[in-house]
Amino acid sequence: MKTFNYHVPKNVKEASKLASTSSAFLAGGMTSVPSMKLGLATYKDIIDIKHIKKLSGIKVSGKTVTIGATTKHAEVANSRDVKKAIPSLTKLAGGIGDAQVRNRGTVGGSIANNDPSACYPSACMALNAIIHTNNRKIEASKFFKGMFETALKKGELIEAVEFQIPVKSNYQKHPNPASRYAIVGVYLAKHKKEVNVAVTGAKSSVYIDKDLSKALSSSFSSSAIDGMKLDSSEMNSDIHASGDFRASLVVTYAKKAVEAC
Amino acid sequence: MASLVGSRVERKEDKRLLTGKGRYTADINIANQTYAVFVRSPHARAKIKKVDTSKALKASGVVGILTGEEIAADKIGGLIAGWAIRSEDGSEMKVPANPPLAKDSANFVGEPIAVVFAESLDEAKNAADIVKVDYKVLKGVINTADAMKGEAIHDGIDKNLCYDWLLGDRKAVDEAFSKADKIIKVDLINNRCVPNAMEPRACVVDYNTASEEITLYTTSQNPHLSRLIMSAFGGVAPENKLRVVAPDVGGGFGSKINVYNEEIVCSWASKKIERPIKWVAERTESFLTDTHGRDHVTHAELAVSNDGKFLGFKNETIANLGAYARVFGTVTPTYLFGPCATGVYIIPAAYSNVKAVYTNTAPVDAYRGAGRPEATYTIERLVEKAAMELGIDRTEIRMKNFPTEFPFKQTLIHTVDSGDYVAGLEKAKQMSDYNGFAARRKKSEANGKLRGIGVSSYFEACGIAPSAVVMSLGCGVGLWESSEVRFNPTGQVSVFTGAHSHGQGHDTTFAQIAADELGVTLETVDVVHGDTDKGTFGMGTYGSRSLAVGGIAIVNACRKIVAKGKRVAAKMLEVSEDEINFKDGEFVVTKSNKKKTIGEVAFACYLPGSRDSDFKSPLPEGEEPGLIESSFFDPANFSFPAGSHISEVEIDPDTGEVKVEKYTAVDDFGRIVNPLVVEGQVHGGIAQGIGQALHENTEYDETGQLITASYMDYTMPRADNFPEFNLGFTCTHATTNPLGVKGCGEAGAIASPPAIMNAVIDALDGQEISMPATAEKVWKACKLLKKSNSKAA
Ligand SMILES: Cc1cc2nc3c(=O)[nH]c(=O)nc-3n(C[C@H](O)[C@H](O)[C@H](O)COP(=O)(O)OP(=O)(O)OC[C@H]3O[C@@H](n4cnc5c(N)ncnc54)[C@H](O)[C@@H]3O)c2cc1C
């Protein structure tokens, strides 16, 4: 690992000020540290935001669940309040990586990184989340821009993610057998007026599958999507799964999600 | 006194290992040490045009940089192939030079080209980054099956062929095939596995400028053998000036048998730069450069009669050696594979033909089971397929062809001293509720799942091995083992062994054996291993040999102690030797019941004199003082564990996921010294075998880059991939050693891949699928199955 300057800002303002094109925020370090160790990323400044109290914590209101950016996956997975409001969100958090990853990795880090196979982005999309940063609020649908790309600007810090509580929801994932990231992850949320089927792992970035969402909006049953064939031309293809396999898995897991609702 | 052998003694070493108090090579630091970082080839195949170290030498903290030029100039030898194998036509195998630092050409990604020593690890890394190597990149030969068609990667080695070896009789086989009712055929890939020991390789070298002795701390399964190789072939230092210490070692599985480039280079360099050196592999380096396992492409055939008798067997295999032939690289796909490929069956005519090829991939060597998993996979796939095609129950067809009389002269090479294959399979059937499978399958089907059952009956030749046999087969050394047993004057016992423990639990099991033999408590006995300065020479631990060979040397040394003790006790008790009986640590005069404990005798052995003029020495005339004995044990034969494993899997046809629902293993390891340790060995072996069958996916791309070089892509099995293992034992004692023991370390990894794959293929209605049976492959097979089923309907 190359040497860097390590900063521990006391508040968000200070953190944002320290940021530059060659800096990174350090939350759980579950993505940034390994990539630095492997020499895939080098930074001049590492800005540790774990000690900014304001960024961590869970708030549940009647309509929303708000999770602070540096809240760890394990905290979400074990939160009774979240489980009551959106049980699928605790399930998602509890299924990320392994115990070590869940005890360090954070919501903010996960969505800022926008790994195409990360789980949280699908929850954001399906649950119409609003991403609160230090200077604005961004709708999930406008936040995830592409592979490892988000709407965040230089120095912009995620403070919290506000999820809309759905009527019903479920998250299903086909884990990468090695890393346990999602080969395909399907987050299904039935809201009062609409059904969202958000898919991660399958394409270069998380997306709402319009066909599945539409079919389930008109009839919320697995038979409504049974046998549906998705276009696999834009699906990811790698050593673990071809595009065709992924396309099939999306439908399979969407069905499982409906059945589990 | 209750016997310790046979009881579930908790492992003595676990207290140390499980509380973080183990002392591994990377835990060792020597004052004033430098840190080594290797510059490695990023290309699978390239000519090295120039290595420019000028800029790196000026980088901060750099102490020195050495390249292939310097090591060649100092005439340091390269890595070696330990077995000479001859081709069918009688010609010698072809082995390329394997210099510790590549000078002219690089032949796999990760091959070391140069080494940087610096004051800190960071500085060494930074400098290694700026060593400039000019390569001419060449097209590599990667794929096993096509290797013989590729350009020769080593000068003078035509078709990349190391040897074209034959064991058996082609003519007899042809004849048997001509009389068969049916020929069963399989095409198999035995997938390459990365051993993935938990502890990456490492070495720390300390050169003493005064005594001119090199001390090498290293992650080795066989420190004495390493010293011999480094001294005799590497020319690093004479054996008396080289001390090799393998302290706690975190797993080997075969990957720590070899003396590697880094150990040779650092030992040589420490003398050159006159500084201690520390090198610890990063995980990526382990993936790229630890010797890998398996990697066979096999076509095999079994000739059968309609009533299910096996008549003949042929096995045509291409084995990938990787870029170079290493210590067990050439024997693993021949003598450790070929003879075992006829399995536990009477097959009157058989041959195994193996072509070993070089490719631009990491060297392949012994990996838990070494050759025998490949053999068992070959025969057990054939047998399962034969049962299916002949419509005979899979267990019945096996029973039909099992030998029932022992010794059993197997068709190729081995004479198996003991066993009871029928009893093993019967027990496995009963323990796994084999007969209840149909009902379980129905239940799975009702849930939309496919369920399959698979049997694997195996035997293996381990406890390697009789020197006379292995040397006649081409081994460069004899594979005996040694031990020295020392009584201290105050009654404790040190047992020195040439075997090495890196997970096997020798501190406990060897102490159990010695304690029983000597009639002392377990706590009195300490097992010492892993240091060439401590104890006698030994060949190390691999091939399930530690107990069946090393353990016997301990028994024999202990018996020499008792024999001497008896002579001394007789003198002390003033009777003749034959009036004394040794039992439970006491030398007892049968008639009078007068006795001396072994502790008293030991004490006396060290105090043979006194200032008292009336003193009578306890030692008989001519007896030397002290109580230390050693033994070198060369076994009369291999040991032949055997057994039957039965697995059941359930497949979700929509996701392709395979779940191992049940796993039953019935093994015959002869007499069991410690059931707890043996069960642990079996668990680990099965886990590794299931890993190979379902998960482990070593993949090189067409340019020779290892694309599964991290745990993000290489699938290691995890605890939640396994069901509870249901273990049983049948114990027919080996007749070839005084303890009646057989090896148990590799059995699980040998038996399990076919048990799993047979079950997967059964669930898929006989559709062939290759290892690892990953979700996508299985999903595709399920789709084809659906299609053919709907056509049939
Ligand atoms: C073995 C393994 C398995 C995993 N499996 C899964 C899985 O199954 N599913 C899954 O979803 N994820 C998985 N992950 C990812 C993990 O969940 C982490 O969430 C993820 O690595 C990023 O979170 P972090 O807190 O560690 O971020 P860090 O590594 O600390 O930071 C990552 C990036 O995000 C930026 N960042 C961090 N916080 C903020 C913020 N508040 N505002 C703006 N930018 C910020 C940083 O600048 C950096 O660029 C896995 C990781 C590992 C190592």
Short mmCIF file of C-alpha atoms in Angstrom, two decimals, chain A residues 1-3 37-38 97-98 174-181 239-242 244-245 248-249 252-253 255-256, chain B residues 122 125-126 129 284 652 654-657 697 699 707-708 711-716 718 720-721 775-776 779-780:
data_model
loop_
_atom_site.label_atom_id
_atom_site.label_comp_id
_atom_site.label_asym_id
_atom_site.label_seq_id
_atom_site.Cartn_x
_atom_site.Cartn_y
_atom_site.Cartn_z
CA MET A 1 0.00 0.00 0.00
CA LYS A 2 1.27 3.44 -0.89
CA THR A 3 1.60 5.98 1.89
CA LYS A 37 -3.69 -2.92 -0.84
CA LEU A 38 -3.91 -4.39 -4.31
CA GLY A 97 -20.67 -10.65 2.60
CA ASP A 98 -19.73 -12.26 5.88
CA HIS A 174 -28.17 -15.34 -5.93
CA PRO A 175 -24.79 -14.87 -4.30
CA ASN A 176 -21.52 -14.98 -6.11
CA PRO A 177 -20.22 -18.24 -4.68
CA ALA A 178 -16.78 -16.77 -3.99
CA SER A 179 -17.38 -13.22 -2.77
CA ARG A 180 -21.07 -13.56 -1.90
CA TYR A 181 -21.86 -10.27 -3.62
CA ILE A 239 -16.75 -16.40 -15.16
CA HIS A 240 -19.54 -16.90 -12.66
CA ALA A 241 -22.59 -16.31 -14.84
CA SER A 242 -23.40 -15.57 -18.45
CA ASP A 244 -28.48 -15.62 -20.29
CA PHE A 245 -28.14 -17.18 -16.89
CA SER A 248 -33.17 -16.19 -16.18
CA LEU A 249 -32.15 -15.67 -12.55
CA THR A 252 -36.56 -16.74 -10.93
CA TYR A 253 -35.69 -14.54 -7.98
CA LYS A 255 -40.84 -14.99 -8.47
CA LYS A 256 -39.25 -16.12 -5.24
CA ASP B 122 7.04 -0.58 1.78
CA LYS B 125 7.64 -2.84 -2.72
CA ASN B 126 8.16 0.62 -4.09
CA ASP B 129 7.68 -1.51 -8.85
CA THR B 284 -2.11 -13.16 -4.65
CA ASP B 652 -32.87 -26.30 -7.59
CA ASP B 654 -34.25 -22.77 -11.59
CA THR B 655 -31.11 -21.48 -9.90
CA GLY B 656 -28.77 -24.39 -10.57
CA GLU B 657 -27.74 -24.50 -6.95
CA ASN B 697 -12.77 -22.89 -10.12
CA GLU B 699 -9.36 -20.41 -14.36
CA ILE B 707 -8.41 -14.81 -13.43
CA THR B 708 -9.37 -16.48 -10.18
CA TYR B 711 -11.17 -14.95 -2.93
CA MET B 712 -13.45 -12.56 -4.76
CA ASP B 713 -13.41 -15.00 -7.68
CA TYR B 714 -11.93 -18.28 -6.46
CA THR B 715 -14.64 -20.13 -4.61
CA MET B 716 -13.46 -21.70 -1.39
CA ARG B 718 -17.46 -22.57 3.48
CA ASP B 720 -22.59 -23.47 5.13
CA ASN B 721 -21.81 -25.49 2.00
CA ALA B 775 -24.77 -23.13 -10.65
CA GLU B 776 -24.74 -22.12 -14.29
CA TRP B 779 -28.87 -24.83 -14.59
CA LYS B 780 -28.00 -25.47 -18.22
#
